[in-house]
Short mmCIF file of C-alpha atoms in Angstrom, two decimals:
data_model
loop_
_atom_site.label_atom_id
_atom_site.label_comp_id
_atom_site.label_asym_id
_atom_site.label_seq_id
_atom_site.Cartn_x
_atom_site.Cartn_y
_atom_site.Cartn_z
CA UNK A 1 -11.18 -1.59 -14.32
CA UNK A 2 -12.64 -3.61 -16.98
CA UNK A 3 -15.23 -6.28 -16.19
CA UNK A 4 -13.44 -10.07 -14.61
CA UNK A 5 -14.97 -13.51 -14.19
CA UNK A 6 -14.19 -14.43 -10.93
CA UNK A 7 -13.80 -18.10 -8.85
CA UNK A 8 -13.14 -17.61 -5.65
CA UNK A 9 -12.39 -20.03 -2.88
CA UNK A 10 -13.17 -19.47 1.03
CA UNK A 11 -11.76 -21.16 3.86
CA UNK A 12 -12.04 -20.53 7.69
CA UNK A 13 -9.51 -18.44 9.32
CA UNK A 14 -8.62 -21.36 11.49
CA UNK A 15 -7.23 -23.43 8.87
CA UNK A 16 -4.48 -20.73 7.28
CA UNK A 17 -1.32 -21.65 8.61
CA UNK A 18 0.73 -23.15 5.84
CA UNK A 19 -2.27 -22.60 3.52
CA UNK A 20 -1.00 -20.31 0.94
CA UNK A 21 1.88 -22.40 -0.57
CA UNK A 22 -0.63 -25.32 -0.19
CA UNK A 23 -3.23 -23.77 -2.01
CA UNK A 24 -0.71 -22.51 -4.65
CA UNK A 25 0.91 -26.00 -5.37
CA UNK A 26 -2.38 -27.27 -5.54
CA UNK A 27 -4.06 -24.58 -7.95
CA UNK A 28 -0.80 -24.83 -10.57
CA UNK A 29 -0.54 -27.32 -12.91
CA UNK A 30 0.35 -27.88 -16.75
CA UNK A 31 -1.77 -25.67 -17.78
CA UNK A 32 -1.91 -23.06 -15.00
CA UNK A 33 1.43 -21.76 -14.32
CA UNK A 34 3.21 -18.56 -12.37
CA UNK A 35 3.94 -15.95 -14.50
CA UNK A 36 4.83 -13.11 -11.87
CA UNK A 37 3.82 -10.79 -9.32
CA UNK A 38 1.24 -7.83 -9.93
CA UNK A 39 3.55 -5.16 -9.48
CA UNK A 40 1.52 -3.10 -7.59
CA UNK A 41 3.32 -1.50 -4.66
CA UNK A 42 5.75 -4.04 -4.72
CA UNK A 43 9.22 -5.12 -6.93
CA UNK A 44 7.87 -6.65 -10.06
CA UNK A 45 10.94 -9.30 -9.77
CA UNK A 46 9.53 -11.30 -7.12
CA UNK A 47 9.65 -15.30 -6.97
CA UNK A 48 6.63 -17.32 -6.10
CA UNK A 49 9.04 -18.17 -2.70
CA UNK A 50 8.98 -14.80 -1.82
CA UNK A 51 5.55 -14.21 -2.65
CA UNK A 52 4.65 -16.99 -0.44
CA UNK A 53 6.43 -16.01 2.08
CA UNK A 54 4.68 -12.92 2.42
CA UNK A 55 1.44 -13.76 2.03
CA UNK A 56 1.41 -16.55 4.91
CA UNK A 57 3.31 -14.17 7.01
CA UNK A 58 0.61 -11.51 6.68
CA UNK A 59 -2.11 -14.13 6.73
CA UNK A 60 -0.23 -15.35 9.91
CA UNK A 61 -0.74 -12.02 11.61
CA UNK A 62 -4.28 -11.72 10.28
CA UNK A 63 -3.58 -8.67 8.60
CA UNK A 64 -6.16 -7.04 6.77
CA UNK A 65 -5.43 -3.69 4.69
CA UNK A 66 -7.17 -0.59 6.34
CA UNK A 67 -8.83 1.79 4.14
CA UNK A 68 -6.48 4.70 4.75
CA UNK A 69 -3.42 2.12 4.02
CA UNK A 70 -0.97 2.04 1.42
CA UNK A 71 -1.34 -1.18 -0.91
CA UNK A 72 2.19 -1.68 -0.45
CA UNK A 73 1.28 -3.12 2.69
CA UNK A 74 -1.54 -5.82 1.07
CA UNK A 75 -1.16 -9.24 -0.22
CA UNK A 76 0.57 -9.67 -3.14
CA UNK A 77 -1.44 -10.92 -6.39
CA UNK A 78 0.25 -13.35 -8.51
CA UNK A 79 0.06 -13.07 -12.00
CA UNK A 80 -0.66 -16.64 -13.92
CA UNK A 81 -0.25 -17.89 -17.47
CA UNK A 82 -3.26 -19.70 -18.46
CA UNK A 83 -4.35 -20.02 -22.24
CA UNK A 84 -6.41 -18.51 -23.79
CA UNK A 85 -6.70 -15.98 -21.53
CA UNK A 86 -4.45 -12.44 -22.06
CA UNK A 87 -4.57 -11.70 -18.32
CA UNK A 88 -5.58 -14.48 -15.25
CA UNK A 89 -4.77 -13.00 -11.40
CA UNK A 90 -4.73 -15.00 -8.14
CA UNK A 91 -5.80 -12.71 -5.25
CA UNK A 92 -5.90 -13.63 -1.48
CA UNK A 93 -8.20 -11.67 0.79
CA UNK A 94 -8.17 -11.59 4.42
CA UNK A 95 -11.68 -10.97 5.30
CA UNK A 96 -13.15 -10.49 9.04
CA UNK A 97 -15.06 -14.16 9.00
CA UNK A 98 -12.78 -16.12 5.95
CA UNK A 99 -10.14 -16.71 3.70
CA UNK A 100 -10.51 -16.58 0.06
CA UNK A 101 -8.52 -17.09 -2.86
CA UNK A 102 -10.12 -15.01 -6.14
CA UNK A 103 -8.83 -16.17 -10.01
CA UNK A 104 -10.33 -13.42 -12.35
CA UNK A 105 -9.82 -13.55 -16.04
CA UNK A 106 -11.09 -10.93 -18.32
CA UNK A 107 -15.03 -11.37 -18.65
CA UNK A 108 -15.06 -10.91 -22.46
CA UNK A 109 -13.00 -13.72 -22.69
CA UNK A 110 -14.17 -16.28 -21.05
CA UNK A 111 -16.84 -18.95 -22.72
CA UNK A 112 -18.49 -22.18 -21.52
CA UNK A 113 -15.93 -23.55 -23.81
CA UNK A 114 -12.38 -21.91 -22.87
CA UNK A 115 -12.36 -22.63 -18.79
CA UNK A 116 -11.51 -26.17 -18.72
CA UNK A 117 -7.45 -25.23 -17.22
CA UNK A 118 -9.54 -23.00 -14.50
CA UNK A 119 -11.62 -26.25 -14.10
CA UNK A 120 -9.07 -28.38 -13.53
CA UNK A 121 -7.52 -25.73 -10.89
CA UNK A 122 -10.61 -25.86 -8.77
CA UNK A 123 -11.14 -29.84 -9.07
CA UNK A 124 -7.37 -30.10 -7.72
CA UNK A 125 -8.36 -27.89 -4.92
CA UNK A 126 -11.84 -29.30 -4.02
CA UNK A 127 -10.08 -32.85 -4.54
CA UNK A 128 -6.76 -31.78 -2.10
CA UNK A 129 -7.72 -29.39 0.17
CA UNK A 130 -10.72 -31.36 2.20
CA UNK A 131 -8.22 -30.59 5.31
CA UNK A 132 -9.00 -27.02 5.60
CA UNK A 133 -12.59 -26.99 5.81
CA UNK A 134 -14.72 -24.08 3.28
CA UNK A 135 -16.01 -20.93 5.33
CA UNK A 136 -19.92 -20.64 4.37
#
């Protein structure tokens, strides 16, 4: 896997119901839009509805993915269009003490001058989500 820039964003466990389509509408905007499910162990045609749907249900039942367990079973990564990045991925991890939400773009891509729409993602977040307090 090659090397990713990563932002990630923890929350306490406490706090997750109704947090993933929250933290979705909040992290898309103009320029940060769906583009898709990571088809990995899962149908490639999935809407950002079902996606959702998913993810809080699995985050509802504080599932996290055993070692010896089939990805098929694991959060599903969505798959955004951001310029002028090639690839950008939205991953949510269930964790034993937090939440997080992980955006990783391609590391050779990324300059102090090309993140502003990844910027502007976390700013919306910071700025909207002061109801579910960070994990530390």
């Amino acid at each position: 896997m090659p090397p990713y820039t990563a932002i990630s964003c923890s929350f306490d466990k406490r706090d997750r119901h109704g947090l993933v389509r929250t933290f979705y509408d909040t992290f898309f905007g103009p320029d940060v839009r769906f583009n898709g499910v990571l088809a990995w162990g899962c149908d490639a045609d999935l809407t950002l509805d079902q996606i959702v749907e998913w993810n809080q249900a699995k985050l509802d039942a504080d599932f996290i993915l055993g070692f010896d367990q089939h990805v098929s079973h694991n959060y599903r990564q969505i798959r955004l269009a951001v310029e002028p990045f090639s690839e950008c991925r939205l991953i949510l991890s269930n964790w034993e003490s937090r939440l997080a939400f992980d955006c990783i773009v391609p590391e050779h891509e990324t300059t102090p001058h090309n993140a502003d729409a990844l910027e502007r993602a976390c700013r919306r977040i910071w700025a909207q989500l002061q109801q579910f307090p960070l994990a530390l």
